[in-house]
Short mmCIF file of C-alpha atoms and ligand atoms in Angstrom, two decimals:
data_model
loop_
_atom_site.label_atom_id
_atom_site.label_comp_id
_atom_site.label_asym_id
_atom_site.label_seq_id
_atom_site.Cartn_x
_atom_site.Cartn_y
_atom_site.Cartn_z
CA MET J 24 285.37 123.61 56.84
CA GLU J 25 285.88 125.64 60.00
CA LYS J 26 287.41 129.08 60.24
CA LEU J 27 288.05 131.60 62.98
CA VAL J 28 286.64 135.07 62.37
CA VAL J 29 288.43 137.76 64.36
CA THR J 30 287.40 141.41 64.37
CA GLY J 31 289.91 143.92 65.71
CA PRO J 32 291.55 145.87 67.03
CA THR J 33 291.02 144.98 70.70
CA PRO J 34 293.47 145.38 73.61
CA LEU J 35 293.41 142.03 75.42
CA LYS J 36 292.74 142.46 79.13
CA GLY J 37 292.10 140.12 82.06
CA GLU J 38 293.32 136.79 83.42
CA VAL J 39 294.27 133.57 81.66
CA THR J 40 295.01 130.27 83.40
CA ILE J 41 297.81 128.47 81.60
CA ASN J 42 297.24 124.79 80.84
CA GLY J 43 299.61 121.85 81.17
CA ALA J 44 302.38 121.73 78.57
CA LYS J 45 301.55 119.99 75.29
CA ASN J 46 305.13 118.92 74.70
CA ALA J 47 305.41 117.42 78.18
CA ALA J 48 302.01 115.70 77.95
CA VAL J 49 302.76 114.02 74.63
CA ALA J 50 305.94 112.53 76.14
CA ILE J 51 304.53 111.60 79.57
CA LEU J 52 301.62 109.69 78.01
CA PRO J 53 303.88 107.24 76.09
CA ALA J 54 306.13 107.10 79.18
CA THR J 55 303.21 105.45 81.03
CA LEU J 56 303.87 102.40 78.82
CA LEU J 57 306.92 101.74 81.02
CA ILE J 58 304.76 101.24 84.08
CA ASP J 59 303.52 97.87 85.20
CA GLY J 60 300.33 99.19 86.76
CA SER J 61 298.27 102.33 86.61
CA CYS J 62 299.00 106.00 87.24
CA THR J 63 297.02 109.22 87.22
CA ILE J 64 298.05 112.20 85.09
CA GLU J 65 296.62 115.60 86.01
CA ASN J 66 296.77 119.00 84.28
CA LEU J 67 296.68 117.47 80.79
CA PRO J 68 295.75 120.00 78.12
CA ASN J 69 292.55 118.97 76.35
CA ILE J 70 293.94 119.13 72.81
CA SER J 71 293.87 116.83 69.81
CA ASP J 72 297.53 115.72 70.18
CA VAL J 73 296.71 114.43 73.69
CA LYS J 74 293.59 112.64 72.43
CA ILE J 75 295.58 110.93 69.66
CA SER J 76 298.30 109.96 72.17
CA CYS J 77 295.59 108.31 74.29
CA GLN J 78 294.22 106.46 71.25
CA ILE J 79 297.71 105.12 70.48
CA LEU J 80 298.11 103.89 74.08
CA GLU J 81 294.70 102.20 73.91
CA SER J 82 295.57 100.53 70.61
CA LEU J 83 298.60 98.98 72.34
CA GLY J 84 296.45 97.58 75.16
CA ALA J 85 296.58 100.31 77.83
CA LYS J 86 293.31 101.18 79.57
CA ILE J 87 292.51 104.88 79.80
CA THR J 88 289.86 106.41 82.02
CA TRP J 89 289.05 110.12 81.84
CA ILE J 90 288.42 111.39 85.38
CA ASP J 91 287.68 114.91 84.16
CA SER J 92 288.62 116.94 81.08
CA HIS J 93 292.24 117.37 82.29
CA THR J 94 292.87 114.17 84.27
CA ILE J 95 293.23 110.55 83.20
CA THR J 96 294.31 107.27 84.66
CA VAL J 97 296.37 104.98 82.45
CA ASP J 98 296.69 101.30 83.22
CA SER J 99 299.51 99.79 81.16
CA THR J 100 299.55 96.41 82.91
CA ASN J 101 298.52 94.51 79.79
CA ILE J 102 300.28 95.61 76.63
CA SER J 103 298.94 93.34 73.92
CA THR J 104 300.80 94.33 70.74
CA THR J 105 304.03 95.98 69.65
CA LYS J 106 302.51 97.47 66.48
CA ALA J 107 301.15 100.99 66.86
CA PRO J 108 298.56 101.94 64.19
CA LEU J 109 300.34 103.68 61.31
CA ASP J 110 297.50 106.13 60.66
CA LEU J 111 297.58 107.40 64.26
CA THR J 112 301.35 107.53 64.71
CA SER J 113 301.85 109.39 61.44
CA LYS J 114 299.39 112.09 62.53
CA PHE J 115 301.80 113.94 64.81
CA ARG J 116 305.42 114.29 65.64
CA ALA J 117 305.59 113.09 69.22
CA SER J 118 304.41 109.59 68.30
CA TYR J 119 308.15 108.83 68.07
CA TYR J 120 308.16 108.55 71.89
CA VAL J 121 306.28 105.27 71.53
CA ILE J 122 309.52 103.83 70.11
CA GLY J 123 311.68 104.56 73.18
CA ALA J 124 308.97 103.49 75.62
CA MET J 125 307.99 100.27 73.81
CA LEU J 126 311.60 99.25 73.16
CA SER J 127 312.21 99.57 76.88
CA ARG J 128 309.04 97.77 77.96
CA MET J 129 308.55 95.15 75.20
CA GLY J 130 311.87 94.99 73.34
CA GLU J 131 310.13 95.65 70.02
CA VAL J 132 307.95 98.24 68.31
CA GLU J 133 306.63 99.28 64.92
CA VAL J 134 305.26 102.79 64.27
CA GLY J 135 304.51 104.94 61.22
CA MET J 136 306.93 107.75 60.35
CA PRO J 137 306.01 110.62 62.68
CA GLY J 138 304.01 113.51 61.15
CA GLY J 139 303.55 116.98 62.66
CA CYS J 140 304.03 120.55 61.51
CA LYS J 141 305.91 121.03 58.23
CA LEU J 142 308.78 123.10 59.57
CA GLY J 143 311.46 121.71 57.24
CA ALA J 144 313.43 118.46 57.39
CA ARG J 145 312.71 116.67 60.66
CA PRO J 146 315.23 113.80 60.79
CA ILE J 147 315.29 111.25 63.64
CA ASP J 148 318.90 110.13 63.22
CA GLN J 149 319.84 111.14 66.78
CA HIS J 150 316.96 109.07 68.23
CA ILE J 151 318.13 106.07 66.20
CA LYS J 152 321.77 106.61 67.15
CA GLY J 153 320.75 106.50 70.83
CA PHE J 154 318.61 103.36 70.49
CA GLU J 155 321.42 101.61 68.60
CA ALA J 156 323.97 102.61 71.24
CA LEU J 157 321.81 100.77 73.78
CA GLY J 158 321.77 97.66 71.59
CA ALA J 159 318.63 98.00 69.48
CA GLU J 160 318.36 97.30 65.76
CA VAL J 161 316.35 99.95 63.97
CA GLU J 162 314.99 99.73 60.45
CA VAL J 163 313.30 102.62 58.65
CA ALA J 164 311.52 101.55 55.48
CA LYS J 165 308.25 102.04 53.61
CA GLY J 166 307.02 104.78 55.92
CA LYS J 167 307.54 102.63 59.02
CA ILE J 168 310.06 102.42 61.82
CA HIS J 169 310.74 99.00 63.28
CA ALA J 170 312.98 98.69 66.34
CA LYS J 171 313.97 95.54 68.19
CA ALA J 172 316.31 94.65 71.04
CA ASP J 173 316.85 91.33 72.84
CA LYS J 174 318.24 93.35 75.71
CA LEU J 175 319.00 97.06 76.18
CA VAL J 176 322.26 97.89 77.90
CA GLY J 177 323.19 101.38 79.13
CA ASN J 178 325.82 103.30 77.16
CA SER J 179 327.15 106.81 76.53
CA VAL J 180 325.24 108.75 73.90
CA TYR J 181 326.58 112.04 72.58
CA MET J 182 323.93 114.07 70.74
CA ASP J 183 325.45 115.65 67.63
CA ILE J 184 322.69 118.25 67.74
CA VAL J 185 320.66 119.47 70.70
CA SER J 186 317.35 117.65 70.22
CA VAL J 187 314.37 117.69 72.57
CA GLY J 188 312.81 114.59 71.02
CA ALA J 189 316.00 112.52 70.90
CA THR J 190 316.92 113.42 74.50
CA ILE J 191 313.53 112.30 75.82
CA ASN J 192 313.38 109.23 73.59
CA VAL J 193 316.81 107.95 74.63
CA MET J 194 315.89 108.67 78.25
CA LEU J 195 312.73 106.53 77.83
CA SER J 196 314.66 103.68 76.26
CA ALA J 197 317.30 103.76 79.04
CA VAL J 198 314.96 103.68 82.07
CA LEU J 199 314.65 99.86 82.17
CA ALA J 200 318.00 99.10 80.47
CA GLU J 201 320.74 97.23 82.26
CA GLY J 202 323.34 99.61 83.69
CA THR J 203 323.90 103.33 83.24
CA THR J 204 323.22 105.55 80.23
CA ILE J 205 324.75 109.00 79.92
CA ILE J 206 323.28 111.48 77.45
CA ASP J 207 325.76 114.23 76.60
CA ASN J 208 324.80 117.50 74.89
CA ALA J 209 321.24 116.83 76.06
CA ALA J 210 318.42 119.35 75.50
CA LYS J 211 317.38 121.28 78.64
CA GLU J 212 313.76 122.30 77.95
CA PRO J 213 311.33 122.36 80.91
CA HIS J 214 309.41 119.42 79.48
CA ILE J 215 312.56 117.26 79.59
CA VAL J 216 312.79 117.91 83.32
CA ASP J 217 309.06 117.19 83.61
CA VAL J 218 309.30 113.80 81.89
CA ALA J 219 312.29 112.89 84.11
CA ASN J 220 310.36 113.99 87.23
CA PHE J 221 307.38 111.88 86.16
CA LEU J 222 309.55 108.80 85.58
CA ASN J 223 311.42 109.31 88.88
CA THR J 224 308.07 109.57 90.69
CA MET J 225 307.29 106.13 89.25
CA GLY J 226 310.63 104.67 90.43
CA ALA J 227 313.15 105.54 87.69
CA ASP J 228 316.63 106.81 88.56
CA ILE J 229 317.32 109.79 86.29
CA ARG J 230 319.71 112.57 87.35
CA GLY J 231 320.75 115.80 85.71
CA ALA J 232 317.65 116.52 83.59
CA GLY J 233 317.70 120.25 82.84
CA THR J 234 321.49 120.20 82.35
CA ASP J 235 323.36 119.08 79.25
CA MET J 236 324.36 115.76 80.83
CA ILE J 237 321.66 113.33 81.92
CA LYS J 238 322.52 110.11 83.74
CA ILE J 239 320.00 107.28 83.77
CA ASN J 240 320.66 104.33 86.06
CA GLY J 241 318.52 101.53 84.69
CA VAL J 242 316.01 99.96 87.12
CA GLU J 243 314.30 96.59 86.86
CA LYS J 244 310.75 97.83 87.06
CA LEU J 245 308.57 100.94 87.35
CA ALA J 246 305.52 100.56 89.53
CA GLY J 247 302.32 102.55 89.21
CA GLY J 248 300.04 103.94 91.84
CA ALA J 249 301.31 107.52 91.73
CA THR J 250 299.68 110.75 90.58
CA TYR J 251 301.56 113.32 88.52
CA SER J 252 300.62 116.81 87.36
CA VAL J 253 301.97 118.09 84.02
CA VAL J 254 304.16 121.24 84.13
CA PRO J 255 302.52 124.52 82.94
CA ASP J 256 303.00 125.25 79.25
CA GLN J 257 305.88 127.66 78.64
CA ILE J 258 304.85 128.17 75.01
CA GLU J 259 301.18 128.81 75.79
CA ALA J 260 302.20 131.34 78.45
CA GLY J 261 304.58 133.00 75.98
CA THR J 262 301.82 133.13 73.37
CA PHE J 263 299.54 135.11 75.71
CA MET J 264 302.46 137.32 76.88
CA LEU J 265 303.17 138.31 73.29
CA ALA J 266 299.44 138.74 72.61
CA ALA J 267 299.33 141.31 75.43
CA VAL J 268 302.20 143.25 73.84
CA ALA J 269 300.92 143.08 70.24
CA THR J 270 297.41 144.27 71.20
CA LYS J 271 298.57 146.93 73.71
CA GLY J 272 296.78 144.91 76.35
CA ASP J 273 297.21 143.97 80.00
CA LEU J 274 297.11 140.27 80.91
CA VAL J 275 297.75 138.32 84.09
CA LEU J 276 298.75 134.72 83.40
CA LYS J 277 298.10 132.31 86.24
CA ASN J 278 299.61 128.85 86.77
CA CYS J 279 302.89 129.43 85.00
CA ILE J 280 306.53 129.03 86.04
CA THR J 281 308.05 132.42 85.36
CA LYS J 282 311.60 131.02 85.47
CA HIS J 283 310.73 129.22 82.20
CA LEU J 284 309.69 132.53 80.64
CA GLU J 285 312.89 134.52 81.18
CA SER J 286 314.01 134.72 77.54
CA ILE J 287 310.53 135.90 76.52
CA THR J 288 310.37 138.42 79.39
CA ALA J 289 313.78 139.81 78.34
CA LYS J 290 312.62 140.41 74.78
CA ILE J 291 309.29 141.91 75.89
CA LEU J 292 311.16 144.41 78.08
CA GLU J 293 313.47 145.18 75.15
CA VAL J 294 310.52 146.11 72.89
CA GLY J 295 309.05 148.34 75.61
CA GLY J 296 306.50 146.05 77.25
CA LYS J 297 306.20 145.81 81.04
CA VAL J 298 306.41 142.58 83.02
CA GLU J 299 305.61 141.93 86.68
CA ASP J 300 306.89 138.55 87.87
CA TYR J 301 305.06 136.87 90.76
CA GLY J 302 306.81 133.45 90.49
CA ASP J 303 303.73 131.39 89.61
CA SER J 304 301.91 134.13 87.73
CA ILE J 305 303.00 137.00 85.54
CA ARG J 306 301.49 140.31 84.44
CA VAL J 307 302.38 141.63 80.97
CA TYR J 308 301.19 144.97 79.65
CA CYS J 309 302.11 147.48 77.01
CA ASP J 310 300.60 150.87 76.24
CA LYS J 311 302.64 152.00 73.27
CA ARG J 312 303.93 150.84 69.91
CA PRO J 313 306.62 148.17 70.41
CA LYS J 314 310.25 149.03 69.64
CA LYS J 315 312.35 147.07 67.12
CA ALA J 316 314.46 144.10 68.26
CA SER J 317 316.71 141.31 67.03
CA ILE J 318 315.77 137.76 67.86
CA LYS J 319 317.66 134.52 67.44
CA THR J 320 315.86 131.30 68.27
CA LEU J 321 317.89 128.82 70.30
CA PRO J 322 317.40 125.68 72.40
CA TYR J 323 316.32 126.39 76.02
CA PRO J 324 317.17 128.66 77.82
CA GLY J 325 317.36 130.67 74.58
CA PHE J 326 314.38 132.24 72.85
CA PRO J 327 312.09 129.33 71.79
CA THR J 328 311.46 128.69 68.11
CA ASP J 329 307.86 127.86 69.06
CA LEU J 330 307.31 131.54 69.97
CA GLN J 331 309.05 132.93 66.91
CA PRO J 332 305.86 133.51 64.83
CA GLN J 333 304.07 135.17 67.79
CA MET J 334 307.11 137.44 68.30
CA GLY J 335 307.04 138.06 64.56
CA VAL J 336 303.59 139.66 64.92
CA VAL J 337 304.95 142.06 67.57
CA LEU J 338 307.91 142.99 65.35
CA SER J 339 305.69 143.43 62.28
CA ILE J 340 304.07 146.44 64.01
CA ALA J 341 307.19 147.68 65.83
CA ASP J 342 308.78 151.06 65.26
CA GLY J 343 311.79 150.37 63.02
CA THR J 344 313.25 147.34 61.24
CA SER J 345 313.74 144.13 63.22
CA THR J 346 315.37 140.84 62.36
CA ILE J 347 314.70 137.26 63.34
CA ASN J 348 317.25 134.50 62.82
CA GLU J 349 315.69 131.06 63.05
CA SER J 350 318.32 128.51 64.05
CA ILE J 351 316.16 125.41 64.60
CA TRP J 352 313.69 124.95 61.71
CA GLU J 353 314.37 125.87 58.08
CA SER J 354 310.73 126.50 57.07
CA ARG J 355 309.41 128.45 60.02
CA PHE J 356 308.75 131.70 58.15
CA GLN J 357 305.72 130.52 56.14
CA TYR J 358 303.50 132.67 58.36
CA THR J 359 305.24 135.82 57.10
CA ASP J 360 303.44 135.50 53.72
CA GLU J 361 300.15 135.45 55.66
CA LEU J 362 301.11 138.49 57.77
CA ASN J 363 302.10 140.33 54.58
CA LYS J 364 298.52 139.76 53.34
CA MET J 365 297.50 141.75 56.43
CA GLY J 366 299.76 144.67 55.50
CA ALA J 367 303.02 143.62 57.20
CA LYS J 368 306.29 144.25 55.38
CA ILE J 369 308.39 141.17 56.03
CA THR J 370 311.08 139.74 53.80
CA ALA J 371 312.10 136.20 54.63
CA GLN J 372 315.32 134.82 53.18
CA GLY J 373 316.33 131.32 54.24
CA LYS J 374 316.70 131.27 58.02
CA SER J 375 316.45 135.09 58.43
CA ALA J 376 313.55 137.49 58.16
CA PHE J 377 313.51 141.28 58.14
CA PHE J 378 310.52 143.06 59.63
CA GLU J 379 310.02 146.64 58.43
CA GLY J 380 307.52 147.65 61.10
CA VAL J 381 304.17 149.08 59.93
CA GLU J 382 301.85 151.17 62.07
CA LYS J 383 298.88 148.90 61.59
CA LEU J 384 297.83 145.49 60.32
CA TYR J 385 294.52 145.09 58.45
CA GLY J 386 292.17 142.10 58.54
CA ALA J 387 292.43 139.59 55.66
CA PRO J 388 291.71 135.90 54.92
CA VAL J 389 294.80 133.90 56.00
CA CYS J 390 295.89 130.28 56.42
CA SER J 391 297.38 128.75 59.51
CA THR J 392 300.42 127.01 58.03
CA ASP J 393 301.38 125.26 61.28
CA LEU J 394 300.45 125.21 64.97
CA ARG J 395 302.38 128.26 66.20
CA ALA J 396 301.75 130.17 62.96
CA GLY J 397 298.05 129.73 63.74
CA ALA J 398 298.47 131.26 67.20
CA ALA J 399 300.40 134.15 65.65
CA LEU J 400 297.61 134.82 63.16
CA ILE J 401 295.03 134.96 65.95
CA ILE J 402 297.16 137.57 67.74
CA ALA J 403 297.58 139.47 64.46
CA GLY J 404 293.81 139.32 63.89
CA VAL J 405 293.08 140.75 67.35
CA ALA J 406 295.65 143.55 66.81
CA ALA J 407 294.56 144.32 63.23
CA GLU J 408 291.88 146.69 62.05
CA GLY J 409 288.93 144.90 60.45
CA VAL J 410 288.01 141.27 59.95
CA THR J 411 290.55 138.43 59.74
CA GLU J 412 289.45 134.95 58.71
CA ILE J 413 291.82 132.16 59.72
CA TYR J 414 291.65 128.79 57.95
CA ASN J 415 293.31 125.38 58.60
CA LEU J 416 292.32 125.26 62.26
CA GLU J 417 293.35 121.63 62.71
CA HIS J 418 296.92 122.85 63.34
CA ILE J 419 295.81 125.21 66.11
CA ASP J 420 293.54 122.61 67.74
CA ARG J 421 296.49 120.20 68.00
CA GLY J 422 298.13 122.40 70.60
CA TYR J 423 295.79 125.02 72.10
CA GLU J 424 292.72 124.09 74.13
CA ASP J 425 289.56 126.11 73.35
CA ILE J 426 291.63 128.85 71.80
CA GLU J 427 288.70 131.04 70.77
CA GLY J 428 286.95 130.70 74.15
CA ARG J 429 290.08 131.75 76.00
CA PHE J 430 290.78 134.72 73.72
CA ARG J 431 287.11 135.74 73.95
CA ALA J 432 287.33 135.70 77.76
CA ILE J 433 290.03 138.40 77.61
CA GLY J 434 288.09 140.62 75.25
CA ALA J 435 288.81 139.37 71.74
CA ASN J 436 285.98 139.47 69.22
CA ILE J 437 286.54 135.95 67.87
CA LYS J 438 284.22 133.16 66.78
CA ARG J 439 284.50 129.76 65.13
CA VAL J 440 282.34 129.47 62.04
CA VAL J 441 281.53 126.39 59.96
CA GLU J 442 281.75 127.12 56.26
CA ASP J 443 280.60 124.88 53.39
C1 UD1 X 527 310.35 119.65 69.78
C2 UD1 X 527 308.99 120.28 69.96
C3 UD1 X 527 308.77 121.37 68.92
C4 UD1 X 527 309.91 122.39 68.97
C5 UD1 X 527 311.25 121.69 68.91
C6 UD1 X 527 312.42 122.64 69.15
C7 UD1 X 527 307.74 118.40 70.81
C8 UD1 X 527 306.68 117.39 70.57
N1 UD1 X 527 307.99 119.22 69.79
O1 UD1 X 527 310.37 119.07 68.48
O2 UD1 X 527 307.54 121.99 69.20
O3 UD1 X 527 309.79 123.27 67.88
O4 UD1 X 527 311.34 120.67 69.91
O5 UD1 X 527 312.29 123.27 70.39
O6 UD1 X 527 308.30 118.49 71.89
N2 UD1 X 527 317.32 117.05 64.62
C9 UD1 X 527 318.20 116.25 63.89
N3 UD1 X 527 318.17 114.90 64.15
C10 UD1 X 527 317.35 114.34 65.07
C11 UD1 X 527 316.46 115.16 65.80
C12 UD1 X 527 316.47 116.51 65.53
O7 UD1 X 527 318.95 116.74 63.07
O8 UD1 X 527 317.39 113.12 65.24
C13 UD1 X 527 317.32 118.52 64.39
C14 UD1 X 527 315.98 119.05 63.86
O9 UD1 X 527 315.93 118.96 62.45
C15 UD1 X 527 316.02 120.48 64.36
C16 UD1 X 527 316.77 120.37 65.69
O10 UD1 X 527 317.46 119.13 65.65
O11 UD1 X 527 316.77 121.28 63.49
C17 UD1 X 527 315.90 120.40 66.93
O12 UD1 X 527 314.89 119.41 66.79
P1 UD1 X 527 314.22 118.71 68.07
O13 UD1 X 527 314.64 119.44 69.30
O14 UD1 X 527 314.49 117.26 67.99
O15 UD1 X 527 312.70 118.97 67.78
P2 UD1 X 527 311.50 118.01 68.12
O16 UD1 X 527 311.81 117.20 69.32
O17 UD1 X 527 311.03 117.30 66.89
#
């Protein structure tokens, strides 16, 4: 078993280069299944979710060549099966994108029920509603999803709930459909725009991504040959921004799009941190105890749920009592039990949590309950006095590349240890 051992407190200082976005990468990779030919994807984060995505593509017949640790070529000319291995697809959430892409390309697909972080109920009814609106038949049974369509025809799809996954998945299924699809009440996250940009680079006709109405004019074919670079990771950048505040540090984050970070910047300024915005890089520093704040997580451009636990660390040591209302996932406060082991005073009730700020956190053995909770615990460990041991690293490795190396480079005393 592996664990991270963090000894604090240390103010984090220096420069971090932000990687390509996990949530864009895990959608762009299945989107390559739509291409009759090969394409090159650059700025891929080297994380386990990307490696599993590549394995799924290979199992379907695509050929993948790693050019370097962040660049691959995918040749999807010969897709040989419509059945994606159940063990791989059930390993993470974004495997559901294989459904939209394969329906579009092959007219049929079978995948395992998507896995991923246990953040509460994670239904896929809006994905299914979209596929069915375009003419597919979808059956969910015995841990599998089977979808089939003789022909996909564009239609209007109104999303009952703003869903990142359903918006991208319906977009994927509509790219090669006959006629026009309109997605209303679409999600607007930066990675939705990135997937649309990628598909348009390959010959798709998608307009309006980044607004709540996306129009997809179906095309007959996507051709390869192009190179595309994945958008910088808004959540990774936000994680380091909040790490700077929690540890009273001073970080410059390079290769980010600061426009995507506005909700995080606003909250950092509210708690007393300082932010200097240079457009494609950002400096965040803080030299005093953070002030209290109220946070409500919302779809983009609101405060992202995927930064809620990292913000929770800042509020756990803020001066005064803060609240967080989580409006996306019902079980996103599991990390608060772990922070309480470190001396925090947090009471979570349903979708709200109350943070009675303490002056200091103290090192303790803790468990990463999900991906972003793991990142939060690393930040807490760096800010805390003493030694923190973090277990269940597989969650963290799904979404952050070389997390300990990158924290070490900015001054953290952190190492990965193998334990019997
Ligand atoms: C994506 C992100 C995840 C992030 C989440 C919200 C990826 C791979 N993952 O997850 O990191 O936390 O967006 O920003 O990009 N819902 C339904 N029916 C559906 C689909 C969703 O009711 O068919 C609900 C969910 O239960 C949740 C809300 O809609 O309450 C938002 O979920 P969604 O945006 O779909 O999240 P994911 O795409 O799974």
